[in-house]
């Protein structure tokens, strides 16, 4: 049999599976590379050989010329959008025809016949496709190419090879590659020919639970006969879950077995209808036929074998297996489980189960953070921890509760869950900020792994006390209560002081600029919070006081009206300034002509070149001077600010110009909201007067402070982002120095470093490879759609567990349930009421606001929002968010604009499609989807 080519030799056509290693993926494809690795590791894999990608290339270019029918089709495929399924399917069909028409060259045919004969005369084999973009860490491509079972005879093998080659161009494979951003021209196909296992039972084994994410569970699906019945989804298989540590079978479900696929003597397979055994009792050791298709000993043996596979690869694996008539267990495939969310980048210092909350989602970010963005948050987190009296060994590593997973920020909630005071306080905060997370946290209370160990509040007070004393919080609260004008003035003066700390000498060296950037993050930003948030807290507390005084005479909806059209809200002021800018553009003929229907990217280039009409150029420049430090995902230092790239803001302005109903103008809506709030305040004061003049004075004072201070909720984020912008500017200048020195390719690469890396670059260390690796990882995470709100240390996502199945790291059952999925029986989605009112309109699902198109009056459906999204709110008819609570950022801004909003709606962006007509009821928290 032909061997693997040595360096300098011509590429081989055939390689035995036992001689294949993972490094040979470009030659043998993902499936063959994994089979060879398993054989090398001593795992039970049927013997066989691989027809390499060189054979595929020769078949399509028989004369050695790059010219064939396929290159033109490849160029056509690259030009088709991933969503154009009809266009992709048409070109895919033509590509399949080109491959089948090419035939098999004589030397390839001879090599296949020779290798097949070595397996034994008329040996039954499985012929499997093995693509170079297959079974990869980020995309498994499971089932995208074809497999042919029980193929007998060399002629039949050659025919199956041609069909495998053509299957690289099935509609599903082409669509999958397009949606994953994989270049069709870079993908070739090898073919595995492997001795067939005449299976008594077969199926799939996941070495980690792919639904819940739990790493210490093996999940097995099995069926009598060949595994194709399970892999193709043609049956409901027997289902088993095994604790990988103890070998205990924790779950079993007997399938219907309505179909069994078996090999036919002489070649091919047959599909046999089976009466099934649904509802049969579980099979135990020595169980009889008619029960589970696997004995308990076989189930455990599979779990152990799966652990061996996972240990070899160092990551959870999705495997296919078969048990032959002699009871021998074989592995026929292994690939990474690509859907699992990554675990934490470091292990906790204290052993035992831990629970982590995603801070990224709490800040409205579903996307990953750049390495420099994460480095900045670590420094800030260390600043907070230090102020609270926690010991921080190395600020650049972040405080001990800080963790990262999937390039997103998580915080360890374990101490909160194990504290009586933490359980009382933290979920209530989540109730108003992120209600779904509150439900998950409360469900964890029943997990014995998080039993209360701290029953007194002393530990909490030991860490809160230093902050209270250092920033004189009681004095700040009393000032806000009795001298509100002085308190407001003090908050407003804070901005000027902060800006002074951001300045750096013009002659500062690159190292001094990095030092300055780190100092801002370590020392200047955290004090913003205790200086501004106490009056905000007082403002919202005053609403609670009014509710206590008036009881049912002050409904939730009426109190919501009080916090509409709030003054002193910097985000509202920004959005209204943007609206006034659009009005100036509309009123200027030259500007209106340039912006109406204009391409935002072209207009942005014109702005940078100073080429916009005079009014638009000067007004946009003025807006960016005030708000150009803001951005989408603005807590990430690596994200361009609007002043860096105004394309997004210009796109919003173009969108505003389509609003032609003056009654819907955002400034008019805001004025009306403020007027309604003042009227409602007067009504509530009148109701209090019916109790007594004293009650009336208290209610009036309380609600006036609510309106004065509640709008300040947005100010801390505004000042924090000003600091981030100053840090970004300094880091960008360092990036230019590094690029000029040649240690990185482009100045923007600096954001794929951290502060330590940047200093190594200034010392002359070449960082190109590091940047490339991190960019690739970042780009992969950008494609991730689902990010867990809470993760346990064993990888479990509590929200994915069925109700009543939340268990500790030891597998102990809990009496609590995970959060509800939010769906009502009639299909209406349930979330958290955020802004009262009802609206029925067409939905627009937007995952990223940059470049988004939202028609006036449409309902914005988004995963979450931060201030960078709010320009879209001005023309939205309503808001639906997957994240958030009644006091989250999106809810606050929606109330101010008077648009109905429901937040915390599970999976809203996948359950609702753009173009659906939906009814949003912001008072009841429901979203009804009307069928098209």
Short mmCIF file of C-alpha atoms in Angstrom, two decimals, residues 306-523:
data_model
loop_
_atom_site.label_atom_id
_atom_site.label_comp_id
_atom_site.label_asym_id
_atom_site.label_seq_id
_atom_site.Cartn_x
_atom_site.Cartn_y
_atom_site.Cartn_z
CA UNK A 306 -15.37 8.43 25.49
CA UNK A 307 -13.20 9.70 28.33
CA UNK A 308 -10.16 8.16 26.68
CA UNK A 309 -10.99 9.96 23.43
CA UNK A 310 -11.51 13.27 25.24
CA UNK A 311 -8.28 12.91 27.19
CA UNK A 312 -6.37 12.29 23.97
CA UNK A 313 -7.76 15.37 22.23
CA UNK A 314 -7.88 17.53 25.34
CA UNK A 315 -11.44 18.67 24.56
CA UNK A 316 -14.97 17.19 24.60
CA UNK A 317 -15.71 15.03 21.55
CA UNK A 318 -18.71 13.96 19.50
CA UNK A 319 -18.05 10.33 18.52
CA UNK A 320 -19.75 7.61 16.50
CA UNK A 321 -19.45 4.01 17.67
CA UNK A 322 -20.60 0.48 16.85
CA UNK A 323 -20.69 -2.86 18.70
CA UNK A 324 -20.19 -5.94 16.52
CA UNK A 325 -21.64 -9.43 16.93
CA UNK A 326 -18.79 -10.45 19.22
CA UNK A 327 -19.53 -7.54 21.57
CA UNK A 328 -16.42 -5.61 20.56
CA UNK A 329 -16.74 -1.84 20.69
CA UNK A 330 -15.45 0.19 17.73
CA UNK A 331 -15.07 3.92 17.13
CA UNK A 332 -15.86 5.10 13.61
CA UNK A 333 -15.56 8.86 14.05
CA UNK A 334 -14.62 11.64 16.46
CA UNK A 335 -14.97 15.38 16.12
CA UNK A 336 -14.96 18.32 18.54
CA UNK A 337 -18.30 19.37 20.07
CA UNK A 338 -18.33 22.83 18.53
CA UNK A 339 -21.49 24.06 20.25
CA UNK A 340 -20.16 23.97 23.82
CA UNK A 341 -19.51 27.32 25.38
CA UNK A 342 -15.84 27.63 26.46
CA UNK A 343 -14.97 27.15 30.10
CA UNK A 344 -13.22 29.74 32.25
CA UNK A 345 -9.65 30.61 31.28
CA UNK A 346 -8.47 29.85 34.82
CA UNK A 347 -9.59 27.64 37.68
CA UNK A 348 -10.90 29.07 40.99
CA UNK A 349 -8.52 29.02 43.93
CA UNK A 350 -11.19 27.56 46.22
CA UNK A 351 -12.29 24.03 45.24
CA UNK A 352 -15.90 23.02 44.87
CA UNK A 353 -18.73 24.12 42.57
CA UNK A 354 -18.72 27.74 41.43
CA UNK A 355 -21.29 29.87 39.60
CA UNK A 356 -20.34 32.70 37.24
CA UNK A 357 -22.51 35.58 36.01
CA UNK A 358 -21.85 37.07 32.56
CA UNK A 359 -21.05 40.74 33.14
CA UNK A 360 -20.76 41.28 29.38
CA UNK A 361 -24.45 40.52 28.90
CA UNK A 362 -25.35 42.71 31.87
CA UNK A 363 -23.65 45.57 29.98
CA UNK A 364 -25.60 44.86 26.80
CA UNK A 365 -22.77 43.06 24.99
CA UNK A 366 -23.33 39.79 23.19
CA UNK A 367 -20.11 40.15 21.18
CA UNK A 368 -16.66 39.25 22.56
CA UNK A 369 -14.24 41.86 23.85
CA UNK A 370 -10.86 42.44 22.27
CA UNK A 371 -7.78 41.47 24.33
CA UNK A 372 -7.04 45.12 25.12
CA UNK A 373 -10.68 45.63 26.06
CA UNK A 374 -10.49 42.73 28.50
CA UNK A 375 -7.21 44.09 29.88
CA UNK A 376 -8.90 47.42 30.60
CA UNK A 377 -11.81 45.76 32.44
CA UNK A 378 -9.38 43.70 34.51
CA UNK A 379 -7.64 46.87 35.68
CA UNK A 380 -10.95 48.52 36.50
CA UNK A 381 -12.14 45.43 38.34
CA UNK A 382 -8.95 45.47 40.40
CA UNK A 383 -9.62 49.10 41.25
CA UNK A 384 -13.11 48.26 42.53
CA UNK A 385 -11.85 45.28 44.52
CA UNK A 386 -9.04 47.31 46.08
CA UNK A 387 -11.46 50.04 47.15
CA UNK A 388 -13.63 47.39 48.81
CA UNK A 389 -10.71 46.05 50.83
CA UNK A 390 -10.04 42.91 48.80
CA UNK A 391 -6.44 41.85 48.27
CA UNK A 392 -5.40 42.15 44.62
CA UNK A 393 -2.08 40.47 43.88
CA UNK A 394 -1.60 41.70 40.31
CA UNK A 395 -4.04 44.38 39.04
CA UNK A 396 -3.42 43.45 35.40
CA UNK A 397 -4.78 39.96 36.10
CA UNK A 398 -7.97 41.29 37.62
CA UNK A 399 -9.46 40.60 41.08
CA UNK A 400 -10.11 37.08 42.29
CA UNK A 401 -13.86 37.06 41.37
CA UNK A 402 -13.02 38.11 37.79
CA UNK A 403 -13.08 35.39 35.08
CA UNK A 404 -13.14 35.21 31.31
CA UNK A 405 -14.79 32.65 29.04
CA UNK A 406 -15.41 32.96 25.32
CA UNK A 407 -13.64 36.36 25.45
CA UNK A 408 -16.46 37.66 27.61
CA UNK A 409 -16.47 38.85 31.21
CA UNK A 410 -17.79 36.70 34.05
CA UNK A 411 -17.84 37.25 37.80
CA UNK A 412 -17.85 34.51 40.41
CA UNK A 413 -21.16 34.63 42.30
CA UNK A 414 -20.34 31.74 44.63
CA UNK A 415 -19.74 33.91 47.71
CA UNK A 416 -23.08 35.67 47.06
CA UNK A 417 -24.94 32.35 46.83
CA UNK A 418 -23.34 31.10 50.03
CA UNK A 419 -24.15 34.29 51.95
CA UNK A 420 -27.50 34.94 53.58
CA UNK A 421 -27.09 38.69 53.05
CA UNK A 422 -25.98 38.17 49.43
CA UNK A 423 -29.05 36.07 48.70
CA UNK A 424 -31.27 38.78 50.13
CA UNK A 425 -29.71 41.70 48.25
CA UNK A 426 -28.22 40.64 44.90
CA UNK A 427 -31.27 38.96 43.30
CA UNK A 428 -33.35 42.04 44.11
CA UNK A 429 -30.83 44.18 42.26
CA UNK A 430 -31.05 41.77 39.31
CA UNK A 431 -34.85 42.00 39.45
CA UNK A 432 -34.65 45.56 38.15
CA UNK A 433 -31.51 45.23 36.04
CA UNK A 434 -31.71 41.73 34.50
CA UNK A 435 -34.74 39.75 35.59
CA UNK A 436 -33.85 36.47 33.88
CA UNK A 437 -30.52 36.32 35.68
CA UNK A 438 -32.37 36.90 38.95
CA UNK A 439 -34.54 33.83 38.28
CA UNK A 440 -31.47 31.67 37.55
CA UNK A 441 -29.67 32.86 40.68
CA UNK A 442 -32.71 32.10 42.84
CA UNK A 443 -32.95 28.62 41.32
CA UNK A 444 -29.37 27.99 42.43
CA UNK A 445 -30.39 28.64 46.05
CA UNK A 446 -31.76 25.07 46.17
CA UNK A 447 -28.54 23.53 44.89
CA UNK A 448 -26.80 21.88 47.87
CA UNK A 449 -23.46 22.76 46.30
CA UNK A 450 -24.21 26.40 47.12
CA UNK A 451 -25.53 25.99 50.65
CA UNK A 452 -25.29 29.06 52.88
CA UNK A 453 -22.04 29.18 54.84
CA UNK A 454 -22.10 32.84 55.88
CA UNK A 455 -25.19 33.67 57.93
CA UNK A 456 -24.20 37.11 59.22
CA UNK A 457 -23.71 40.32 57.20
CA UNK A 458 -20.30 41.06 58.76
CA UNK A 459 -18.27 39.91 55.76
CA UNK A 460 -20.38 42.09 53.46
CA UNK A 461 -20.07 45.09 55.76
CA UNK A 462 -16.30 44.60 55.96
CA UNK A 463 -16.07 45.23 52.21
CA UNK A 464 -18.86 47.78 51.78
CA UNK A 465 -17.78 49.81 54.79
CA UNK A 466 -14.50 51.14 53.31
CA UNK A 467 -16.34 52.47 50.27
CA UNK A 468 -19.08 54.05 52.39
CA UNK A 469 -16.52 55.81 54.58
CA UNK A 470 -14.05 56.79 51.85
CA UNK A 471 -16.69 58.40 49.63
CA UNK A 472 -18.92 59.69 52.48
CA UNK A 473 -22.03 58.10 51.04
CA UNK A 474 -24.42 59.00 53.90
CA UNK A 475 -23.49 62.66 53.48
CA UNK A 476 -24.10 62.42 49.73
CA UNK A 477 -27.53 60.87 50.26
CA UNK A 478 -28.55 63.49 52.83
CA UNK A 479 -27.41 66.28 50.52
CA UNK A 480 -29.50 64.83 47.68
CA UNK A 481 -32.52 64.60 49.99
CA UNK A 482 -32.39 68.03 51.62
CA UNK A 483 -30.25 70.14 49.25
CA UNK A 484 -30.95 68.59 45.84
CA UNK A 485 -29.72 71.60 43.82
CA UNK A 486 -26.34 71.49 45.58
CA UNK A 487 -26.13 67.72 45.02
CA UNK A 488 -26.92 68.12 41.32
CA UNK A 489 -24.35 70.87 40.94
CA UNK A 490 -21.70 68.68 42.59
CA UNK A 491 -22.42 65.87 40.15
CA UNK A 492 -22.25 68.20 37.15
CA UNK A 493 -18.88 69.64 38.25
CA UNK A 494 -17.43 66.13 38.46
CA UNK A 495 -17.19 65.93 34.67
CA UNK A 496 -14.76 68.82 34.40
CA UNK A 497 -12.48 67.36 37.05
CA UNK A 498 -12.41 64.00 35.31
CA UNK A 499 -11.47 65.47 31.94
CA UNK A 500 -8.45 67.12 33.50
CA UNK A 501 -7.16 63.74 34.67
CA UNK A 502 -7.32 62.38 31.12
CA UNK A 503 -4.79 64.81 29.68
CA UNK A 504 -1.27 63.60 28.97
CA UNK A 505 1.77 65.76 28.05
CA UNK A 506 2.30 66.11 24.31
CA UNK A 507 5.93 64.97 24.61
CA UNK A 508 5.10 61.78 26.55
CA UNK A 509 6.97 58.67 25.41
CA UNK A 510 5.07 55.55 24.31
CA UNK A 511 5.80 53.92 27.67
CA UNK A 512 4.53 56.99 29.52
CA UNK A 513 1.36 56.87 27.42
CA UNK A 514 0.79 53.27 28.46
CA UNK A 515 1.45 54.22 32.09
CA UNK A 516 -1.06 57.06 31.80
CA UNK A 517 -3.67 54.80 30.23
CA UNK A 518 -3.28 52.26 33.00
CA UNK A 519 -3.44 54.96 35.68
CA UNK A 520 -6.80 56.18 34.33
CA UNK A 521 -8.17 52.65 34.47
CA UNK A 522 -6.73 51.88 37.91
CA UNK A 523 -7.37 55.14 39.73
#
